[in-house]
Amino acid sequence: MNRRAFLRAGGVAIALPFLEGLPSRSAWAADNAPVFSLYIVAACGVVGKKFFPDQTGPLTTAGLGAMTDKATHVLAPHAANLLFIRGINFPMNGPTNCGHAQGLCQALTARPAQGGGKTASATGVSADVVIAELVNEGGAEPLTLYAGNRRNGYIAERISFKAGGAGQVRSADDNPYALYAKLVGLADSGGGSGNGAQLAEELLRSRKSANDFVKEELNSLMRMSALSSADKQRLQQHFDSIRDTEVTMGEMGTTCSQAGLATSELEALKSGFAFKMDGMIEDVAKLHLELVAMAFACNFNRVATLQHGDGTDGTKYAVPSNAGLGWPFHHISHRVQSDAATGNNPTAEQAHAEIDVVRMQTLLHGLDHFKARDLFDKSILMWTNHVSDGPSHSFRNVPTIIAGNGGGYLKQGQYIDAGNVTNNRLFNGLIAAAVRDKTEWTENFGEGQGSGPIDGMLA
């Protein structure tokens, strides 16, 4: 038995304190808390002048909440846990084919895209896959989720890639019930970091202590002649403190349980999933976000992605300025009723700004669930877009929002200017935060100008 060892029984593993009477092991990694990562890529750009605050600087609930002309004002309740970043560019200077598809392929790979439209592909692995290989038990693949019309016949999932080249895009789940079933034990998990949800529910139902599951092993350990009286006292104090924590906090049951899930909506998807273009996309995205928060709280998987919208999104949002137009979002983003041409219709621009608010309300829903499950200090939630602006399809100054400090690694409560850098530097910082309990990230992810993390993004 190693000096820093575990008692295991009934699916429970309890770390032991350091005991002088047990032989030491050659190496032991510090017990750093895991960091969980969710990457969201939305569609069709934003109305830049109506999205972020006009000036960089501190973010406060009162200050951000007062900026009612900015879409991000709805995130004000979580201002202290947010990092807004401007001045981030994708590797390509601009589209050479369909900007939507090429933007999707660059958003998480930080590499130029190849091809375009329905055949567009990445030229390298995406950050979620890199992180999952380093932190998930057995290298389990990240959760890959989709909110939109995945069967649109043109551009569907295009953000998570196993490698560069054709055929390397990872398939996404569009029906939230698929992940829900895995989390509540109704289907095989297919991987992940553990069975935390079921264990938590079992402990709650039985009102047993984790110590009860290893009682036999504990008694055997206490009888070992190699242990001094001081060791035995230390061991008893350790297990007493475990029980005290369980009794006084009950935190596991709160964070790793079905509490807070929209279970009726999820159960309604069990028999099938018929996606509608009437704004259902936001309901689906909210369900995905609820489930990712639960998956992280239960340590089911440490990495996830969510593509929020199709490449050329056809959702007809019921925002006030679209009442007279009745246009799908892709046309609104072009400011003209066309998939190819661009215009300058001011009503369409206002409708786009209103849609940005709707999408930020969906993000707020996810942030509320992350907070309820106590994840802000142990997670990274990144929101970005596949282009910065609808009419231009620009890959420059792509808006980026980060929630959570990644275990104290990332700056919070600030709006910063990255200084016109490529997004490889963004991911250098995010990957380093996500994997540091397992390893040190020293590589330069993707392709771009410069290396290391963005100046100013670290705590």
Short mmCIF file of C-alpha atoms in Angstrom, two decimals:
data_model
loop_
_atom_site.label_atom_id
_atom_site.label_comp_id
_atom_site.label_asym_id
_atom_site.label_seq_id
_atom_site.Cartn_x
_atom_site.Cartn_y
_atom_site.Cartn_z
CA MET A 1 0.00 0.00 0.00
CA ASN A 2 1.40 3.43 -0.91
CA ARG A 3 1.87 6.17 1.63
CA ARG A 4 -0.76 8.20 -0.21
CA ALA A 5 -3.28 5.44 -0.88
CA PHE A 6 -6.98 4.76 -1.28
CA LEU A 7 -9.53 2.46 0.28
CA ARG A 8 -11.87 1.17 -2.42
CA ALA A 9 -15.16 -0.70 -2.04
CA GLY A 10 -18.68 -0.53 -3.43
CA GLY A 11 -17.63 1.89 -6.14
CA VAL A 12 -16.20 4.34 -3.61
CA ALA A 13 -12.56 5.41 -3.36
CA ILE A 14 -11.40 7.36 -0.32
CA ALA A 15 -7.96 8.91 -0.18
CA LEU A 16 -6.02 8.18 2.98
CA PRO A 17 -3.93 10.74 4.87
CA PHE A 18 -0.16 10.40 4.74
CA LEU A 19 0.81 7.66 7.19
CA GLU A 20 4.39 7.25 8.38
CA GLY A 21 4.00 3.48 8.77
CA LEU A 22 3.24 2.90 5.09
CA PRO A 23 6.00 2.73 2.46
CA SER A 24 6.28 5.74 0.23
CA ARG A 25 5.72 5.78 -3.51
CA SER A 26 8.23 7.14 -5.96
CA ALA A 27 6.07 10.01 -7.16
CA TRP A 28 2.70 11.56 -6.37
CA ALA A 29 0.93 14.34 -8.21
CA ALA A 30 -0.61 17.01 -5.99
CA ASP A 31 -4.35 16.76 -5.43
CA ASN A 32 -5.32 19.63 -7.71
CA ALA A 33 -9.02 20.04 -8.37
CA PRO A 34 -10.05 19.17 -11.94
CA VAL A 35 -11.00 21.94 -14.37
CA PHE A 36 -13.93 21.45 -16.74
CA SER A 37 -14.15 23.05 -20.20
CA LEU A 38 -17.18 23.92 -22.36
CA TYR A 39 -16.68 25.56 -25.75
CA ILE A 40 -19.70 27.16 -27.46
CA VAL A 41 -19.59 28.36 -31.06
CA ALA A 42 -22.61 30.37 -32.21
CA ALA A 43 -23.69 31.28 -35.74
CA CYS A 44 -23.84 34.24 -38.13
CA GLY A 45 -21.92 36.86 -36.16
CA VAL A 46 -23.13 39.66 -33.90
CA VAL A 47 -23.95 43.34 -34.28
CA GLY A 48 -20.60 44.54 -32.95
CA LYS A 49 -21.58 48.05 -31.90
CA LYS A 50 -24.47 46.66 -29.85
CA PHE A 51 -22.76 43.65 -28.29
CA PHE A 52 -19.87 44.48 -25.93
CA PRO A 53 -19.39 47.64 -23.81
CA ASP A 54 -17.81 50.58 -25.62
CA GLN A 55 -14.78 50.65 -23.36
CA THR A 56 -12.54 47.98 -21.86
CA GLY A 57 -12.13 47.80 -18.11
CA PRO A 58 -13.74 46.26 -15.04
CA LEU A 59 -17.07 44.47 -15.34
CA THR A 60 -19.54 44.95 -12.51
CA THR A 61 -23.13 43.83 -12.11
CA ALA A 62 -24.36 47.41 -11.81
CA GLY A 63 -22.23 48.77 -14.63
CA LEU A 64 -22.93 46.03 -17.15
CA GLY A 65 -26.60 45.88 -16.20
CA ALA A 66 -26.99 49.58 -16.97
CA MET A 67 -25.78 49.11 -20.56
CA THR A 68 -29.20 48.11 -21.86
CA ASP A 69 -28.21 48.98 -25.42
CA LYS A 70 -25.63 46.15 -25.38
CA ALA A 71 -26.62 42.50 -25.81
CA THR A 72 -24.24 41.36 -23.09
CA HIS A 73 -26.00 43.45 -20.45
CA VAL A 74 -28.21 40.44 -19.69
CA LEU A 75 -25.13 38.64 -18.31
CA ALA A 76 -24.74 41.27 -15.59
CA PRO A 77 -25.69 38.94 -12.69
CA HIS A 78 -22.46 37.04 -13.36
CA ALA A 79 -20.22 40.01 -14.19
CA ALA A 80 -17.71 39.10 -11.48
CA ASN A 81 -17.13 35.73 -13.17
CA LEU A 82 -16.85 36.98 -16.75
CA LEU A 83 -13.96 37.88 -19.03
CA PHE A 84 -14.88 39.68 -22.26
CA ILE A 85 -12.15 39.73 -24.92
CA ARG A 86 -11.97 41.73 -28.12
CA GLY A 87 -9.16 41.82 -30.66
CA ILE A 88 -9.04 38.07 -31.44
CA ASN A 89 -8.72 36.95 -35.07
CA PHE A 90 -8.98 33.59 -36.80
CA PRO A 91 -5.89 32.42 -38.74
CA MET A 92 -7.39 33.12 -42.19
CA ASN A 93 -7.41 36.78 -43.19
CA GLY A 94 -10.85 36.36 -44.72
CA PRO A 95 -13.16 33.84 -46.40
CA THR A 96 -12.04 32.18 -49.62
CA ASN A 97 -15.29 30.24 -49.92
CA CYS A 98 -18.30 30.04 -47.58
CA GLY A 99 -17.28 32.12 -44.59
CA HIS A 100 -19.70 30.33 -42.29
CA ALA A 101 -18.19 26.89 -42.88
CA GLN A 102 -14.62 28.14 -42.85
CA GLY A 103 -15.23 30.07 -39.64
CA LEU A 104 -16.62 27.01 -37.90
CA CYS A 105 -13.54 25.02 -38.88
CA GLN A 106 -11.21 27.63 -37.36
CA ALA A 107 -13.14 28.42 -34.19
CA LEU A 108 -11.68 25.64 -32.02
CA THR A 109 -8.71 24.51 -34.12
CA ALA A 110 -6.92 27.86 -34.48
CA ARG A 111 -5.85 26.70 -37.93
CA PRO A 112 -6.93 27.72 -41.46
CA ALA A 113 -9.85 25.83 -42.96
CA GLN A 114 -9.71 23.97 -46.25
CA GLY A 115 -12.49 23.77 -48.80
CA GLY A 116 -15.83 25.38 -48.15
CA GLY A 117 -19.55 24.87 -47.76
CA LYS A 118 -20.68 21.35 -46.97
CA THR A 119 -17.21 19.93 -47.70
CA ALA A 120 -15.23 22.36 -45.54
CA SER A 121 -12.82 20.74 -43.11
CA ALA A 122 -10.18 21.65 -40.58
CA THR A 123 -6.44 21.38 -41.04
CA GLY A 124 -5.80 20.23 -37.49
CA VAL A 125 -7.22 18.85 -34.27
CA SER A 126 -9.57 20.97 -32.16
CA ALA A 127 -8.78 22.12 -28.63
CA ASP A 128 -11.53 20.06 -27.00
CA VAL A 129 -10.04 16.84 -28.34
CA VAL A 130 -6.53 17.80 -27.19
CA ILE A 131 -7.79 18.58 -23.69
CA ALA A 132 -9.93 15.44 -23.41
CA GLU A 133 -6.98 13.22 -24.30
CA LEU A 134 -4.98 14.79 -21.47
CA VAL A 135 -7.58 14.94 -18.70
CA ASN A 136 -10.36 12.41 -19.28
CA GLU A 137 -10.05 8.96 -17.79
CA GLY A 138 -8.80 6.62 -20.49
CA GLY A 139 -8.70 9.53 -22.94
CA ALA A 140 -12.50 9.45 -23.28
CA GLU A 141 -13.74 11.69 -26.08
CA PRO A 142 -15.36 15.04 -25.24
CA LEU A 143 -19.10 15.53 -25.23
CA THR A 144 -20.11 16.97 -28.60
CA LEU A 145 -23.50 18.68 -28.74
CA TYR A 146 -25.54 20.54 -31.35
CA ALA A 147 -28.41 23.01 -31.15
CA GLY A 148 -29.91 23.53 -34.58
CA ASN A 149 -31.18 21.75 -37.66
CA ARG A 150 -28.47 19.11 -37.96
CA ARG A 151 -30.21 17.69 -41.04
CA ASN A 152 -30.22 20.98 -42.95
CA GLY A 153 -28.45 19.43 -45.92
CA TYR A 154 -25.66 22.00 -46.08
CA ILE A 155 -23.48 22.91 -43.07
CA ALA A 156 -24.10 21.05 -39.81
CA GLU A 157 -21.57 20.11 -37.12
CA ARG A 158 -18.17 21.55 -37.92
CA ILE A 159 -16.34 22.57 -34.74
CA SER A 160 -14.86 19.42 -33.16
CA PHE A 161 -12.16 17.62 -35.15
CA LYS A 162 -10.08 14.51 -34.49
CA ALA A 163 -7.42 15.74 -36.92
CA GLY A 164 -7.00 17.72 -40.10
CA GLY A 165 -8.44 16.61 -43.42
CA ALA A 166 -11.70 15.30 -44.80
CA GLY A 167 -13.71 12.93 -42.64
CA GLN A 168 -12.21 14.09 -39.34
CA VAL A 169 -15.16 16.10 -38.01
CA ARG A 170 -16.71 14.56 -34.91
CA SER A 171 -20.41 13.74 -34.93
CA ALA A 172 -22.59 15.73 -32.53
CA ASP A 173 -25.72 14.85 -30.54
CA ASP A 174 -28.58 17.21 -31.33
CA ASN A 175 -31.17 15.54 -29.07
CA PRO A 176 -30.47 16.49 -25.43
CA TYR A 177 -32.10 13.27 -24.31
CA ALA A 178 -29.03 11.32 -25.47
CA LEU A 179 -26.81 12.88 -22.80
CA TYR A 180 -29.62 12.93 -20.25
CA ALA A 181 -30.06 9.18 -20.59
CA LYS A 182 -26.36 8.61 -19.98
CA LEU A 183 -26.29 10.85 -16.94
CA VAL A 184 -29.26 9.28 -15.20
CA GLY A 185 -28.12 5.74 -15.96
CA LEU A 186 -30.68 4.88 -18.63
CA ALA A 187 -28.05 4.13 -21.26
CA ASP A 188 -24.40 3.12 -21.45
CA SER A 189 -22.12 6.08 -20.86
CA GLY A 190 -19.63 5.22 -23.58
CA GLY A 191 -16.87 6.80 -21.56
CA GLY A 192 -16.35 9.71 -19.23
CA SER A 193 -14.58 10.20 -15.94
CA GLY A 194 -16.81 8.26 -13.60
CA ASN A 195 -20.25 7.32 -12.34
CA GLY A 196 -20.62 10.27 -10.02
CA ALA A 197 -24.32 10.94 -10.57
CA GLN A 198 -25.47 7.44 -9.66
CA LEU A 199 -23.12 7.26 -6.68
CA ALA A 200 -24.36 10.59 -5.35
CA GLU A 201 -27.98 9.53 -5.66
CA GLU A 202 -27.21 6.22 -3.94
CA LEU A 203 -25.52 7.94 -1.04
CA LEU A 204 -28.40 10.37 -0.69
CA ARG A 205 -31.03 7.64 -0.72
CA SER A 206 -29.21 5.50 1.81
CA ARG A 207 -28.04 8.43 3.95
CA LYS A 208 -24.83 6.47 4.34
CA SER A 209 -21.43 7.95 4.76
CA ALA A 210 -18.75 7.21 2.19
CA ASN A 211 -16.90 5.70 5.15
CA ASP A 212 -19.56 2.99 5.41
CA PHE A 213 -18.61 1.64 2.01
CA VAL A 214 -15.02 1.01 3.12
CA LYS A 215 -15.65 0.05 6.74
CA GLU A 216 -14.14 -3.43 6.40
CA GLU A 217 -11.00 -2.11 4.71
CA LEU A 218 -10.69 0.63 7.34
CA ASN A 219 -10.85 -1.87 10.21
CA SER A 220 -8.18 -4.02 8.54
CA LEU A 221 -5.96 -1.01 8.11
CA MET A 222 -6.37 0.03 11.74
CA ARG A 223 -5.18 -3.43 12.85
CA MET A 224 -1.92 -3.20 10.89
CA SER A 225 1.06 -3.53 13.23
CA ALA A 226 3.09 -1.19 11.03
CA LEU A 227 0.91 1.75 12.07
CA SER A 228 1.92 3.73 15.11
CA SER A 229 -0.63 5.08 17.56
CA ALA A 230 -0.13 8.49 15.96
CA ASP A 231 -0.92 7.01 12.55
CA LYS A 232 -4.10 5.44 13.88
CA GLN A 233 -5.17 8.68 15.51
CA ARG A 234 -4.47 10.55 12.27
CA LEU A 235 -6.50 7.99 10.34
CA GLN A 236 -9.48 8.23 12.70
CA GLN A 237 -9.44 12.03 12.54
CA HIS A 238 -9.36 11.85 8.74
CA PHE A 239 -12.46 9.68 8.52
CA ASP A 240 -14.27 11.70 11.17
CA SER A 241 -13.68 14.83 9.10
CA ILE A 242 -15.11 13.13 6.01
CA ARG A 243 -18.34 12.37 7.85
CA ASP A 244 -18.49 15.85 9.36
CA THR A 245 -18.21 17.36 5.90
CA GLU A 246 -20.98 15.12 4.57
CA VAL A 247 -23.32 16.02 7.41
CA THR A 248 -22.73 19.76 7.45
CA MET A 249 -22.55 20.47 3.74
CA GLY A 250 -24.44 17.85 1.78
CA GLU A 251 -22.86 19.51 -1.21
CA MET A 252 -22.55 16.44 -3.38
CA GLY A 253 -26.30 15.93 -3.43
CA THR A 254 -26.85 19.54 -4.47
CA THR A 255 -24.34 19.71 -7.29
CA CYS A 256 -24.36 16.16 -8.65
CA SER A 257 -28.04 15.33 -8.95
CA GLN A 258 -30.99 15.88 -11.26
CA ALA A 259 -32.05 18.91 -9.23
CA GLY A 260 -32.65 21.87 -11.52
CA LEU A 261 -32.94 19.89 -14.74
CA ALA A 262 -35.97 20.48 -16.96
CA THR A 263 -36.81 16.79 -16.68
CA SER A 264 -40.29 17.00 -18.20
CA GLU A 265 -38.90 18.65 -21.34
CA LEU A 266 -36.10 16.10 -21.51
CA GLU A 267 -38.41 13.13 -21.03
CA ALA A 268 -40.61 14.48 -23.84
CA LEU A 269 -37.66 13.97 -26.22
CA LYS A 270 -37.30 10.29 -25.38
CA SER A 271 -39.59 9.12 -28.18
CA GLY A 272 -37.96 11.27 -30.85
CA PHE A 273 -36.59 14.64 -31.82
CA ALA A 274 -38.29 16.70 -34.53
CA PHE A 275 -36.42 19.98 -34.84
CA LYS A 276 -38.44 23.05 -35.80
CA MET A 277 -37.14 26.33 -37.19
CA ASP A 278 -39.41 28.51 -35.03
CA GLY A 279 -36.93 29.33 -32.28
CA MET A 280 -36.79 25.85 -30.79
CA ILE A 281 -33.02 26.17 -31.10
CA GLU A 282 -32.81 28.22 -27.90
CA ASP A 283 -34.82 25.67 -25.90
CA VAL A 284 -32.51 22.90 -27.13
CA ALA A 285 -29.39 24.93 -26.30
CA LYS A 286 -30.68 25.56 -22.78
CA LEU A 287 -31.25 21.85 -22.20
CA HIS A 288 -27.76 21.05 -23.46
CA LEU A 289 -26.29 23.65 -21.09
CA GLU A 290 -28.19 22.26 -18.11
CA LEU A 291 -26.89 18.78 -18.87
CA VAL A 292 -23.28 19.86 -19.36
CA ALA A 293 -23.38 21.59 -15.97
CA MET A 294 -24.63 18.36 -14.40
CA ALA A 295 -22.06 16.26 -16.29
CA PHE A 296 -19.26 18.47 -15.00
CA ALA A 297 -20.58 18.52 -11.44
CA CYS A 298 -20.66 14.71 -11.49
CA ASN A 299 -17.22 14.46 -13.14
CA PHE A 300 -18.85 12.45 -15.92
CA ASN A 301 -16.68 14.14 -18.55
CA ARG A 302 -14.37 17.12 -18.26
CA VAL A 303 -14.76 18.53 -21.77
CA ALA A 304 -17.70 19.48 -24.00
CA THR A 305 -18.55 21.51 -27.09
CA LEU A 306 -21.83 23.02 -28.23
CA GLN A 307 -22.43 24.30 -31.74
CA HIS A 308 -25.24 26.82 -31.33
CA GLY A 309 -26.74 27.24 -34.80
CA ASP A 310 -26.27 25.88 -38.30
CA GLY A 311 -23.62 27.23 -40.63
CA THR A 312 -26.28 29.15 -42.56
CA ASP A 313 -28.87 29.25 -39.82
CA GLY A 314 -32.50 29.15 -40.94
CA THR A 315 -34.14 29.83 -37.59
CA LYS A 316 -37.01 32.33 -37.77
CA TYR A 317 -36.65 34.20 -34.51
CA ALA A 318 -39.78 35.84 -33.11
CA VAL A 319 -38.06 39.10 -32.17
CA PRO A 320 -39.98 42.38 -32.60
CA SER A 321 -38.04 43.67 -35.60
CA ASN A 322 -38.52 40.40 -37.49
CA ALA A 323 -42.31 40.50 -37.16
CA GLY A 324 -42.70 42.37 -40.43
CA LEU A 325 -39.74 40.77 -42.21
CA GLY A 326 -40.29 37.12 -41.32
CA TRP A 327 -36.74 36.33 -42.45
CA PRO A 328 -34.57 33.39 -41.36
CA PHE A 329 -31.54 34.32 -39.30
CA HIS A 330 -29.07 33.82 -42.13
CA HIS A 331 -30.86 36.42 -44.25
CA ILE A 332 -31.11 38.77 -41.29
CA SER A 333 -27.35 38.47 -40.79
CA HIS A 334 -26.84 39.37 -44.47
CA ARG A 335 -29.23 42.33 -44.11
CA VAL A 336 -31.01 41.20 -47.28
CA GLN A 337 -33.31 38.32 -48.17
CA SER A 338 -30.58 36.24 -49.77
CA ASP A 339 -28.13 33.46 -48.93
CA ALA A 340 -25.47 35.00 -51.16
CA ALA A 341 -25.88 38.77 -51.45
CA THR A 342 -25.41 41.29 -48.64
CA GLY A 343 -27.36 44.47 -47.98
CA ASN A 344 -27.88 47.19 -45.40
CA ASN A 345 -31.49 46.84 -44.27
CA PRO A 346 -31.65 48.70 -40.92
CA THR A 347 -34.63 46.67 -39.70
CA ALA A 348 -32.67 43.48 -40.29
CA GLU A 349 -29.73 44.92 -38.35
CA GLN A 350 -32.00 45.72 -35.43
CA ALA A 351 -33.50 42.22 -35.62
CA HIS A 352 -29.98 40.78 -35.48
CA ALA A 353 -29.22 42.85 -32.38
CA GLU A 354 -32.40 41.55 -30.76
CA ILE A 355 -31.41 37.98 -31.63
CA ASP A 356 -28.05 38.61 -29.96
CA VAL A 357 -29.95 39.46 -26.77
CA VAL A 358 -31.95 36.23 -27.05
CA ARG A 359 -28.74 34.22 -27.43
CA MET A 360 -27.19 35.96 -24.43
CA GLN A 361 -30.29 35.07 -22.42
CA THR A 362 -29.67 31.45 -23.36
CA LEU A 363 -26.05 31.80 -22.25
CA LEU A 364 -27.29 33.36 -19.00
CA HIS A 365 -29.42 30.26 -18.44
CA GLY A 366 -26.29 28.13 -18.71
CA LEU A 367 -24.32 30.40 -16.39
CA ASP A 368 -27.08 30.18 -13.80
CA HIS A 369 -26.77 26.39 -13.86
CA PHE A 370 -22.98 26.52 -13.64
CA LYS A 371 -23.27 28.76 -10.60
CA ALA A 372 -25.92 26.57 -8.98
CA ARG A 373 -23.57 23.59 -9.29
CA ASP A 374 -20.62 25.56 -7.91
CA LEU A 375 -18.60 25.33 -11.12
CA PHE A 376 -17.28 28.85 -11.69
CA ASP A 377 -14.09 28.24 -9.68
CA LYS A 378 -13.37 24.94 -11.41
CA SER A 379 -14.43 25.48 -15.00
CA ILE A 380 -14.00 27.38 -18.25
CA LEU A 381 -17.05 28.22 -20.35
CA MET A 382 -16.09 29.92 -23.61
CA TRP A 383 -18.61 31.49 -25.99
CA THR A 384 -17.59 32.69 -29.45
CA ASN A 385 -18.96 32.91 -32.98
CA HIS A 386 -17.95 31.49 -36.34
CA VAL A 387 -17.72 34.99 -37.84
CA SER A 388 -17.55 38.38 -36.18
CA ASP A 389 -20.07 40.15 -38.39
CA GLY A 390 -22.93 38.96 -40.61
CA PRO A 391 -22.64 41.05 -43.78
CA SER A 392 -18.84 40.92 -44.02
CA HIS A 393 -18.31 37.35 -42.75
CA SER A 394 -15.16 38.74 -41.18
CA PHE A 395 -12.75 36.54 -39.24
CA ARG A 396 -11.29 39.52 -37.40
CA ASN A 397 -12.25 40.75 -33.94
CA VAL A 398 -14.39 37.68 -33.28
CA PRO A 399 -16.23 38.22 -29.96
CA THR A 400 -15.14 35.98 -27.09
CA ILE A 401 -16.70 35.52 -23.67
CA ILE A 402 -15.15 33.40 -20.92
CA ALA A 403 -16.97 32.48 -17.72
CA GLY A 404 -15.21 30.77 -14.84
CA ASN A 405 -11.63 31.19 -13.68
CA GLY A 406 -10.34 27.72 -14.57
CA GLY A 407 -9.23 26.93 -11.04
CA GLY A 408 -7.96 30.44 -10.38
CA TYR A 409 -5.88 30.62 -13.56
CA LEU A 410 -7.92 33.12 -15.59
CA LYS A 411 -8.78 36.75 -15.00
CA GLN A 412 -12.39 37.57 -14.11
CA GLY A 413 -14.60 40.65 -13.98
CA GLN A 414 -12.78 42.36 -16.86
CA TYR A 415 -13.21 43.39 -20.49
CA ILE A 416 -9.81 43.31 -22.21
CA ASP A 417 -8.35 43.95 -25.64
CA ALA A 418 -6.19 41.04 -26.82
CA GLY A 419 -4.36 43.31 -29.23
CA ASN A 420 -5.29 41.91 -32.63
CA VAL A 421 -3.87 38.41 -32.03
CA THR A 422 -4.79 35.08 -33.59
CA ASN A 423 -6.88 32.66 -31.55
CA ASN A 424 -4.03 30.19 -31.07
CA ARG A 425 -2.92 32.40 -28.18
CA LEU A 426 -6.40 32.28 -26.65
CA PHE A 427 -6.26 28.49 -26.65
CA ASN A 428 -2.72 28.40 -25.28
CA GLY A 429 -4.15 30.01 -22.16
CA LEU A 430 -7.34 27.96 -22.03
CA ILE A 431 -5.61 24.62 -22.57
CA ALA A 432 -3.00 25.42 -19.92
CA ALA A 433 -5.77 26.16 -17.42
CA ALA A 434 -7.76 23.05 -18.34
CA VAL A 435 -4.95 20.49 -18.04
CA ARG A 436 -2.71 21.80 -15.28
CA ASP A 437 -3.89 19.26 -12.70
CA LYS A 438 -2.55 16.57 -15.06
CA THR A 439 0.33 18.17 -16.92
CA GLU A 440 1.94 21.45 -17.93
CA TRP A 441 0.97 22.82 -21.35
CA THR A 442 4.06 24.22 -23.08
CA GLU A 443 3.14 23.76 -26.74
CA ASN A 444 1.90 26.39 -29.17
CA PHE A 445 -1.58 25.27 -30.22
CA GLY A 446 -2.76 25.67 -33.81
CA GLU A 447 -1.27 28.22 -36.16
CA GLY A 448 -0.99 31.95 -35.85
CA GLN A 449 1.16 34.86 -34.86
CA GLY A 450 3.04 34.56 -31.60
CA SER A 451 2.94 32.00 -28.83
CA GLY A 452 1.90 31.71 -25.22
CA PRO A 453 -1.39 32.96 -23.80
CA ILE A 454 -2.97 36.34 -24.48
CA ASP A 455 -1.44 39.12 -22.41
CA GLY A 456 -3.95 40.09 -19.77
CA MET A 457 -6.11 36.96 -19.75
CA LEU A 458 -4.34 35.33 -16.79
CA ALA A 459 -5.18 36.04 -13.16
#
